[in-house]
Amino acid sequence: MTRIIATLAYIGYLKPAPGTWGSLAAIPLAWGLHALGGFVALFAATLIVTLLGWWAVARETEGAETKDPSEIVIDEVVGQWIALWPVSYGAVFAGVGFWDLYPGVITAFLAFRAFDIWKPGPVGWADRKPGALGVMADDVIAGWLAALVVAVAAAIAHIPMILG
């Protein structure tokens, strides 16, 4: 069971770039959650999957040679979902569909992958932490940074409407 959770039903074994595959798989899952219950459902699922992921990662990495095996992608799912929070919230707030805000979905994906790969500042700090904490926390922080990028990009995109 922990392997299925940690690898997101074995998506983590896709090559190349399993983290990117995990992030891509997270997007339709986020859309489904949003369709079922809006931002509240995505937010609640993010919290639940973070806890389940932490547990599964701890079990899967116990005694492993590699601190963060590439096939573990549940952390990317959590981070990508956090990056998509502004899209889901914005869609509910505006009364539009999730995909109506597709520029935000694309921005969330690209920003999250950039922060996850580049690991600036707090992302790199978290990545250096031992065990499941390090595996999960760097993606949570990368997700928060990406969500900030999405929110700022959306605000900038709406300046002409506000001023006009």
PDB file of C-alpha atoms in Angstrom:
ATOM      1  CA  MET A   1       0.000   0.000   0.000  1.00  0.00           C
ATOM      2  CA  THR A   2       2.772   2.476   0.839  1.00  0.00           C
ATOM      3  CA  ARG A   3       4.423   1.871  -2.543  1.00  0.00           C
ATOM      4  CA  ILE A   4       1.159   2.607  -4.362  1.00  0.00           C
ATOM      5  CA  ILE A   5       0.703   5.855  -2.414  1.00  0.00           C
ATOM      6  CA  ALA A   6       4.335   7.002  -2.647  1.00  0.00           C
ATOM      7  CA  THR A   7       4.559   6.357  -6.384  1.00  0.00           C
ATOM      8  CA  LEU A   8       1.003   7.544  -7.157  1.00  0.00           C
ATOM      9  CA  ALA A   9      -0.098   4.149  -8.421  1.00  0.00           C
ATOM     10  CA  TYR A  10       3.324   3.540 -10.017  1.00  0.00           C
ATOM     11  CA  ILE A  11       3.353   6.753 -12.095  1.00  0.00           C
ATOM     12  CA  GLY A  12       6.662   7.462 -10.377  1.00  0.00           C
ATOM     13  CA  TYR A  13       8.233   4.694 -12.429  1.00  0.00           C
ATOM     14  CA  LEU A  14       7.634   6.549 -15.712  1.00  0.00           C
ATOM     15  CA  LYS A  15      10.866   7.754 -17.289  1.00  0.00           C
ATOM     16  CA  PRO A  16      12.352  10.208 -17.943  1.00  0.00           C
ATOM     17  CA  ALA A  17      11.644  12.808 -15.254  1.00  0.00           C
ATOM     18  CA  PRO A  18       9.263  10.957 -12.896  1.00  0.00           C
ATOM     19  CA  GLY A  19       8.726  14.146 -10.870  1.00  0.00           C
ATOM     20  CA  THR A  20       7.362  15.868 -13.941  1.00  0.00           C
ATOM     21  CA  TRP A  21       5.059  12.905 -14.655  1.00  0.00           C
ATOM     22  CA  GLY A  22       3.837  13.056 -11.048  1.00  0.00           C
ATOM     23  CA  SER A  23       3.177  16.790 -11.352  1.00  0.00           C
ATOM     24  CA  LEU A  24       1.327  16.304 -14.635  1.00  0.00           C
ATOM     25  CA  ALA A  25      -0.800  13.531 -13.128  1.00  0.00           C
ATOM     26  CA  ALA A  26      -1.665  15.814 -10.213  1.00  0.00           C
ATOM     27  CA  ILE A  27      -3.397  18.336 -12.489  1.00  0.00           C
ATOM     28  CA  PRO A  28      -6.379  16.220 -13.630  1.00  0.00           C
ATOM     29  CA  LEU A  29      -6.694  14.898 -10.076  1.00  0.00           C
ATOM     30  CA  ALA A  30      -6.902  18.502  -8.821  1.00  0.00           C
ATOM     31  CA  TRP A  31      -9.474  19.292 -11.504  1.00  0.00           C
ATOM     32  CA  GLY A  32     -11.550  16.275 -10.419  1.00  0.00           C
ATOM     33  CA  LEU A  33     -11.417  17.320  -6.784  1.00  0.00           C
ATOM     34  CA  HIS A  34     -12.348  20.873  -7.755  1.00  0.00           C
ATOM     35  CA  ALA A  35     -15.284  19.555  -9.824  1.00  0.00           C
ATOM     36  CA  LEU A  36     -16.474  17.488  -6.855  1.00  0.00           C
ATOM     37  CA  GLY A  37     -16.244  20.161  -4.185  1.00  0.00           C
ATOM     38  CA  GLY A  38     -14.473  23.295  -5.338  1.00  0.00           C
ATOM     39  CA  PHE A  39     -11.526  24.759  -3.485  1.00  0.00           C
ATOM     40  CA  VAL A  40     -12.601  23.201  -0.175  1.00  0.00           C
ATOM     41  CA  ALA A  41     -12.284  19.688  -1.632  1.00  0.00           C
ATOM     42  CA  LEU A  42      -8.868  20.411  -3.152  1.00  0.00           C
ATOM     43  CA  PHE A  43      -7.653  22.005   0.080  1.00  0.00           C
ATOM     44  CA  ALA A  44      -8.897  19.118   2.254  1.00  0.00           C
ATOM     45  CA  ALA A  45      -7.474  16.499  -0.115  1.00  0.00           C
ATOM     46  CA  THR A  46      -4.123  18.296  -0.075  1.00  0.00           C
ATOM     47  CA  LEU A  47      -3.976  18.075   3.713  1.00  0.00           C
ATOM     48  CA  ILE A  48      -5.024  14.415   3.745  1.00  0.00           C
ATOM     49  CA  VAL A  49      -2.605  13.403   0.975  1.00  0.00           C
ATOM     50  CA  THR A  50       0.201  15.310   2.704  1.00  0.00           C
ATOM     51  CA  LEU A  51      -0.297  13.196   5.823  1.00  0.00           C
ATOM     52  CA  LEU A  52      -0.728   9.948   3.865  1.00  0.00           C
ATOM     53  CA  GLY A  53       2.282  10.825   1.739  1.00  0.00           C
ATOM     54  CA  TRP A  54       4.437  11.560   4.768  1.00  0.00           C
ATOM     55  CA  TRP A  55       3.515   8.168   6.234  1.00  0.00           C
ATOM     56  CA  ALA A  56       4.100   6.308   2.960  1.00  0.00           C
ATOM     57  CA  VAL A  57       7.397   8.081   2.254  1.00  0.00           C
ATOM     58  CA  ALA A  58       8.648   7.336   5.771  1.00  0.00           C
ATOM     59  CA  ARG A  59       7.898   3.633   5.248  1.00  0.00           C
ATOM     60  CA  GLU A  60       9.308   3.505   1.715  1.00  0.00           C
ATOM     61  CA  THR A  61      12.574   5.279   2.566  1.00  0.00           C
ATOM     62  CA  GLU A  62      13.210   3.443   5.829  1.00  0.00           C
ATOM     63  CA  GLY A  63      16.637   1.841   5.442  1.00  0.00           C
ATOM     64  CA  ALA A  64      16.869   2.904   1.775  1.00  0.00           C
ATOM     65  CA  GLU A  65      20.195   3.885   0.257  1.00  0.00           C
ATOM     66  CA  THR A  66      18.679   6.931  -1.428  1.00  0.00           C
ATOM     67  CA  LYS A  67      17.100   9.631   0.729  1.00  0.00           C
ATOM     68  CA  ASP A  68      14.589  10.648  -1.955  1.00  0.00           C
ATOM     69  CA  PRO A  69      14.136   7.907  -4.563  1.00  0.00           C
ATOM     70  CA  SER A  70      13.006   9.328  -7.910  1.00  0.00           C
ATOM     71  CA  GLU A  71       9.998   7.007  -8.102  1.00  0.00           C
ATOM     72  CA  ILE A  72       8.437   8.676  -5.050  1.00  0.00           C
ATOM     73  CA  VAL A  73       6.167  11.342  -6.536  1.00  0.00           C
ATOM     74  CA  ILE A  74       3.443  11.824  -3.924  1.00  0.00           C
ATOM     75  CA  ASP A  75       5.407  14.879  -2.792  1.00  0.00           C
ATOM     76  CA  GLU A  76       5.074  16.350  -6.298  1.00  0.00           C
ATOM     77  CA  VAL A  77       1.324  15.743  -6.182  1.00  0.00           C
ATOM     78  CA  VAL A  78       1.020  17.686  -2.936  1.00  0.00           C
ATOM     79  CA  GLY A  79       3.239  20.512  -4.179  1.00  0.00           C
ATOM     80  CA  GLN A  80       1.392  20.757  -7.493  1.00  0.00           C
ATOM     81  CA  TRP A  81      -1.961  20.831  -5.729  1.00  0.00           C
ATOM     82  CA  ILE A  82      -0.770  23.691  -3.514  1.00  0.00           C
ATOM     83  CA  ALA A  83       0.438  25.534  -6.620  1.00  0.00           C
ATOM     84  CA  LEU A  84      -3.077  25.098  -8.066  1.00  0.00           C
ATOM     85  CA  TRP A  85      -4.875  26.491  -5.006  1.00  0.00           C
ATOM     86  CA  PRO A  86      -5.120  30.026  -6.465  1.00  0.00           C
ATOM     87  CA  VAL A  87      -6.628  28.588  -9.662  1.00  0.00           C
ATOM     88  CA  SER A  88      -9.249  26.577  -7.775  1.00  0.00           C
ATOM     89  CA  TYR A  89     -10.054  29.408  -5.384  1.00  0.00           C
ATOM     90  CA  GLY A  90     -10.151  31.925  -8.234  1.00  0.00           C
ATOM     91  CA  ALA A  91     -12.503  29.723 -10.254  1.00  0.00           C
ATOM     92  CA  VAL A  92     -14.905  29.407  -7.317  1.00  0.00           C
ATOM     93  CA  PHE A  93     -14.666  33.132  -6.566  1.00  0.00           C
ATOM     94  CA  ALA A  94     -15.286  34.106 -10.209  1.00  0.00           C
ATOM     95  CA  GLY A  95     -17.966  31.458 -10.749  1.00  0.00           C
ATOM     96  CA  VAL A  96     -16.115  29.907 -13.683  1.00  0.00           C
ATOM     97  CA  GLY A  97     -14.732  26.469 -14.432  1.00  0.00           C
ATOM     98  CA  PHE A  98     -11.290  25.287 -13.397  1.00  0.00           C
ATOM     99  CA  TRP A  99     -10.086  25.122 -17.014  1.00  0.00           C
ATOM    100  CA  ASP A 100     -11.415  28.614 -17.760  1.00  0.00           C
ATOM    101  CA  LEU A 101      -8.357  29.724 -15.797  1.00  0.00           C
ATOM    102  CA  TYR A 102      -5.993  27.576 -17.884  1.00  0.00           C
ATOM    103  CA  PRO A 103      -3.222  30.216 -17.953  1.00  0.00           C
ATOM    104  CA  GLY A 104      -3.080  29.784 -14.183  1.00  0.00           C
ATOM    105  CA  VAL A 105      -2.887  25.999 -14.535  1.00  0.00           C
ATOM    106  CA  ILE A 106       0.033  26.319 -16.950  1.00  0.00           C
ATOM    107  CA  THR A 107       1.738  28.902 -14.732  1.00  0.00           C
ATOM    108  CA  ALA A 108       1.257  26.688 -11.668  1.00  0.00           C
ATOM    109  CA  PHE A 109       2.805  23.700 -13.432  1.00  0.00           C
ATOM    110  CA  LEU A 110       5.792  25.606 -14.838  1.00  0.00           C
ATOM    111  CA  ALA A 111       6.468  27.555 -11.636  1.00  0.00           C
ATOM    112  CA  PHE A 112       6.194  24.472  -9.442  1.00  0.00           C
ATOM    113  CA  ARG A 113       8.527  22.430 -11.641  1.00  0.00           C
ATOM    114  CA  ALA A 114      11.020  25.331 -11.745  1.00  0.00           C
ATOM    115  CA  PHE A 115      11.066  25.707  -7.956  1.00  0.00           C
ATOM    116  CA  ASP A 116      11.194  21.939  -7.419  1.00  0.00           C
ATOM    117  CA  ILE A 117      14.129  21.484  -9.792  1.00  0.00           C
ATOM    118  CA  TRP A 118      16.038  24.690  -9.003  1.00  0.00           C
ATOM    119  CA  LYS A 119      15.451  24.444  -5.206  1.00  0.00           C
ATOM    120  CA  PRO A 120      16.048  28.100  -4.288  1.00  0.00           C
ATOM    121  CA  GLY A 121      16.414  29.231  -0.666  1.00  0.00           C
ATOM    122  CA  PRO A 122      13.837  27.573   1.583  1.00  0.00           C
ATOM    123  CA  VAL A 123      13.145  24.783  -0.927  1.00  0.00           C
ATOM    124  CA  GLY A 124      16.803  23.697  -0.846  1.00  0.00           C
ATOM    125  CA  TRP A 125      16.888  24.075   2.937  1.00  0.00           C
ATOM    126  CA  ALA A 126      13.900  21.749   3.303  1.00  0.00           C
ATOM    127  CA  ASP A 127      15.336  19.310   0.748  1.00  0.00           C
ATOM    128  CA  ARG A 128      18.396  18.843   2.966  1.00  0.00           C
ATOM    129  CA  LYS A 129      16.272  17.727   5.932  1.00  0.00           C
ATOM    130  CA  PRO A 130      16.411  14.007   6.685  1.00  0.00           C
ATOM    131  CA  GLY A 131      13.695  11.443   6.072  1.00  0.00           C
ATOM    132  CA  ALA A 132      10.121  12.028   5.022  1.00  0.00           C
ATOM    133  CA  LEU A 133      10.326  15.615   6.258  1.00  0.00           C
ATOM    134  CA  GLY A 134      12.902  16.514   3.605  1.00  0.00           C
ATOM    135  CA  VAL A 135      11.142  14.553   0.869  1.00  0.00           C
ATOM    136  CA  MET A 136       7.766  16.196   1.483  1.00  0.00           C
ATOM    137  CA  ALA A 137       8.669  19.663   2.787  1.00  0.00           C
ATOM    138  CA  ASP A 138      10.696  20.855  -0.205  1.00  0.00           C
ATOM    139  CA  ASP A 139       7.717  20.214  -2.501  1.00  0.00           C
ATOM    140  CA  VAL A 140       5.267  21.827  -0.085  1.00  0.00           C
ATOM    141  CA  ILE A 141       7.434  24.962  -0.022  1.00  0.00           C
ATOM    142  CA  ALA A 142       7.928  24.850  -3.806  1.00  0.00           C
ATOM    143  CA  GLY A 143       4.137  24.614  -4.105  1.00  0.00           C
ATOM    144  CA  TRP A 144       3.640  27.662  -1.886  1.00  0.00           C
ATOM    145  CA  LEU A 145       6.166  29.645  -3.928  1.00  0.00           C
ATOM    146  CA  ALA A 146       4.491  28.573  -7.169  1.00  0.00           C
ATOM    147  CA  ALA A 147       1.065  29.508  -5.744  1.00  0.00           C
ATOM    148  CA  LEU A 148       2.467  32.955  -4.976  1.00  0.00           C
ATOM    149  CA  VAL A 149       3.673  33.258  -8.579  1.00  0.00           C
ATOM    150  CA  VAL A 150       0.203  32.249  -9.847  1.00  0.00           C
ATOM    151  CA  ALA A 151      -1.545  34.748  -7.574  1.00  0.00           C
ATOM    152  CA  VAL A 152       0.803  37.602  -8.518  1.00  0.00           C
ATOM    153  CA  ALA A 153       0.531  36.759 -12.231  1.00  0.00           C
ATOM    154  CA  ALA A 154      -3.267  36.751 -11.971  1.00  0.00           C
ATOM    155  CA  ALA A 155      -3.234  40.117 -10.151  1.00  0.00           C
ATOM    156  CA  ILE A 156      -0.930  41.647 -12.769  1.00  0.00           C
ATOM    157  CA  ALA A 157      -3.097  40.272 -15.575  1.00  0.00           C
ATOM    158  CA  HIS A 158      -6.129  42.009 -14.064  1.00  0.00           C
ATOM    159  CA  ILE A 159      -4.543  45.446 -13.583  1.00  0.00           C
ATOM    160  CA  PRO A 160      -5.856  46.732 -16.958  1.00  0.00           C
ATOM    161  CA  MET A 161      -9.407  45.680 -15.980  1.00  0.00           C
ATOM    162  CA  ILE A 162      -9.096  47.418 -12.617  1.00  0.00           C
ATOM    163  CA  LEU A 163      -7.690  50.614 -14.097  1.00  0.00           C
ATOM    164  CA  GLY A 164      -9.811  50.565 -17.235  1.00  0.00           C
TER     165      GLY A 164
END
